[in-house]
Amino acid sequence: MRKFLICAHCDAQIGVAAYRPLLSWRLDITSHEGYQITPVAGSVQLRIAQRQLADAAPAEELEARWRLDFINRNLQEVIYDLPCRRGHRTLMTEPQIARAIRQSQGEWVKLVEAQYFG
Ligand SMILES: [Zn+2]
């Protein structure tokens, strides 16, 4: 199954996901530039998110806090931080992305991040 992933913040395509539900469960995401996107370990993402929150401008603080909170709550999951060519980032766990892929009808998958502090 091959689907095009759409940024959670705009309508840009951020990657192509190859999903094989029947073989060994596997999600491969290739960016729109053609390179493989690999998830980063939660502990590393946590450090990055802490630094981003420390450096965040007031307007960015809510999102930075949400990212830190999200990573903290999902440390046991594989987390993808998918970049968009317009500078957005879509932060989702692998099961969330897999669910979005399964639920989408066509070949386009609009990604939706978890609610802020939801
Ligand atoms: Zn975007």
CSV table of C-alpha atoms and ligand atoms in Angstrom, one decimal:
chain,number,residue,atom,x,y,z
A,1,MET,CA,0.0,0.0,0.0
A,2,ARG,CA,1.5,3.3,-1.0
A,3,LYS,CA,0.1,6.6,0.1
A,4,PHE,CA,1.0,10.3,-0.1
A,5,LEU,CA,1.3,12.0,3.3
A,6,ILE,CA,0.1,15.6,3.6
A,7,CYS,CA,1.5,18.1,6.2
A,8,ALA,CA,-0.7,18.6,9.3
A,9,HIS,CA,-0.3,22.4,8.9
A,10,CYS,CA,-0.7,23.0,5.2
A,11,ASP,CA,-1.5,21.2,1.9
A,12,ALA,CA,2.1,20.3,1.0
A,13,GLN,CA,3.1,16.7,0.4
A,14,ILE,CA,5.7,15.7,3.0
A,15,GLY,CA,6.4,12.1,2.0
A,16,VAL,CA,5.3,8.8,0.5
A,17,ALA,CA,4.5,6.0,2.9
A,18,ALA,CA,4.8,2.4,2.0
A,19,TYR,CA,2.8,0.3,4.4
A,20,ARG,CA,2.7,-3.5,4.4
A,21,PRO,CA,-0.1,-4.5,6.9
A,22,LEU,CA,-0.1,-8.2,5.9
A,23,LEU,CA,3.6,-9.0,5.9
A,24,SER,CA,5.8,-8.0,8.8
A,25,TRP,CA,4.3,-4.8,10.0
A,26,ARG,CA,6.3,-2.1,8.4
A,27,LEU,CA,6.1,1.7,7.7
A,28,ASP,CA,8.6,3.2,5.3
A,29,ILE,CA,8.4,6.9,4.7
A,30,THR,CA,10.3,8.7,1.9
A,31,SER,CA,10.4,12.5,2.0
A,32,HIS,CA,9.3,14.6,-1.0
A,33,GLU,CA,13.0,15.0,-1.8
A,34,GLY,CA,13.4,11.3,-2.0
A,35,TYR,CA,15.3,10.3,1.1
A,36,GLN,CA,14.3,7.9,3.7
A,37,ILE,CA,12.8,9.4,6.9
A,38,THR,CA,13.9,7.5,9.9
A,39,PRO,CA,12.3,8.0,13.3
A,40,VAL,CA,14.6,9.4,16.0
A,41,ALA,CA,14.8,7.8,19.5
A,42,GLY,CA,12.5,9.3,22.0
A,43,SER,CA,15.3,10.2,24.4
A,44,VAL,CA,17.0,12.2,21.6
A,45,GLN,CA,13.8,13.9,20.6
A,46,LEU,CA,13.1,14.8,24.2
A,47,ARG,CA,16.4,16.6,24.5
A,48,ILE,CA,15.8,18.4,21.2
A,49,ALA,CA,12.3,19.4,22.3
A,50,GLN,CA,13.6,20.7,25.7
A,51,ARG,CA,16.2,22.8,23.9
A,52,GLN,CA,13.5,24.1,21.4
A,53,LEU,CA,11.3,25.1,24.3
A,54,ALA,CA,14.2,26.9,26.0
A,55,ASP,CA,14.9,28.8,22.7
A,56,ALA,CA,11.3,29.4,21.6
A,57,ALA,CA,10.1,32.9,20.9
A,58,PRO,CA,6.8,33.7,22.8
A,59,ALA,CA,4.7,33.0,19.7
A,60,GLU,CA,6.3,29.5,19.4
A,61,GLU,CA,6.1,28.6,23.1
A,62,LEU,CA,2.8,26.9,23.0
A,63,GLU,CA,3.8,24.6,20.2
A,64,ALA,CA,7.2,23.9,21.8
A,65,ARG,CA,5.4,23.0,25.0
A,66,TRP,CA,3.0,20.7,23.2
A,67,ARG,CA,5.9,18.9,21.4
A,68,LEU,CA,7.7,18.3,24.6
A,69,ASP,CA,4.5,17.1,26.3
A,70,PHE,CA,3.7,14.8,23.3
A,71,ILE,CA,7.2,13.2,23.2
A,72,ASN,CA,7.1,12.7,27.0
A,73,ARG,CA,3.8,10.9,26.8
A,74,ASN,CA,4.9,8.7,23.9
A,75,LEU,CA,8.4,7.8,24.8
A,76,GLN,CA,7.7,4.1,24.4
A,77,GLU,CA,6.5,4.7,20.8
A,78,VAL,CA,8.3,5.2,17.5
A,79,ILE,CA,7.9,8.9,16.8
A,80,TYR,CA,8.2,10.6,13.5
A,81,ASP,CA,9.0,14.3,13.1
A,82,LEU,CA,8.1,14.9,9.5
A,83,PRO,CA,9.4,18.1,7.9
A,84,CYS,CA,7.5,20.1,5.3
A,85,ARG,CA,9.2,22.2,2.6
A,86,ARG,CA,7.4,25.3,4.0
A,87,GLY,CA,9.1,24.8,7.4
A,88,HIS,CA,6.3,23.0,9.3
A,89,ARG,CA,6.9,19.9,11.2
A,90,THR,CA,4.3,17.1,11.8
A,91,LEU,CA,5.0,15.2,15.0
A,92,MET,CA,3.2,11.8,15.2
A,93,THR,CA,3.8,8.3,16.5
A,94,GLU,CA,4.1,5.4,14.0
A,95,PRO,CA,0.7,3.9,15.2
A,96,GLN,CA,-1.0,7.3,14.6
A,97,ILE,CA,0.4,7.5,11.1
A,98,ALA,CA,-0.5,3.9,10.4
A,99,ARG,CA,-4.1,4.5,11.6
A,100,ALA,CA,-4.4,7.6,9.4
A,101,ILE,CA,-3.2,5.6,6.4
A,102,ARG,CA,-5.7,2.8,7.1
A,103,GLN,CA,-8.6,5.2,7.5
A,104,SER,CA,-7.9,7.3,4.4
A,105,GLN,CA,-10.0,6.4,1.4
A,106,GLY,CA,-7.8,7.6,-1.5
A,107,GLU,CA,-4.1,7.7,-1.9
A,108,TRP,CA,-3.7,11.1,-0.1
A,109,VAL,CA,-3.5,11.1,3.7
A,110,LYS,CA,-4.0,14.4,5.5
A,111,LEU,CA,-2.1,14.0,8.7
A,112,VAL,CA,-3.6,15.4,11.9
A,113,GLU,CA,-1.5,15.9,15.1
A,114,ALA,CA,-2.9,15.1,18.5
A,115,GLN,CA,-4.8,18.0,20.2
A,116,TYR,CA,-2.8,20.4,22.2
A,117,PHE,CA,-2.6,18.9,25.6
A,118,GLY,CA,-5.5,16.7,24.6
B,1,ZN,ZN,3.4,22.4,5.9
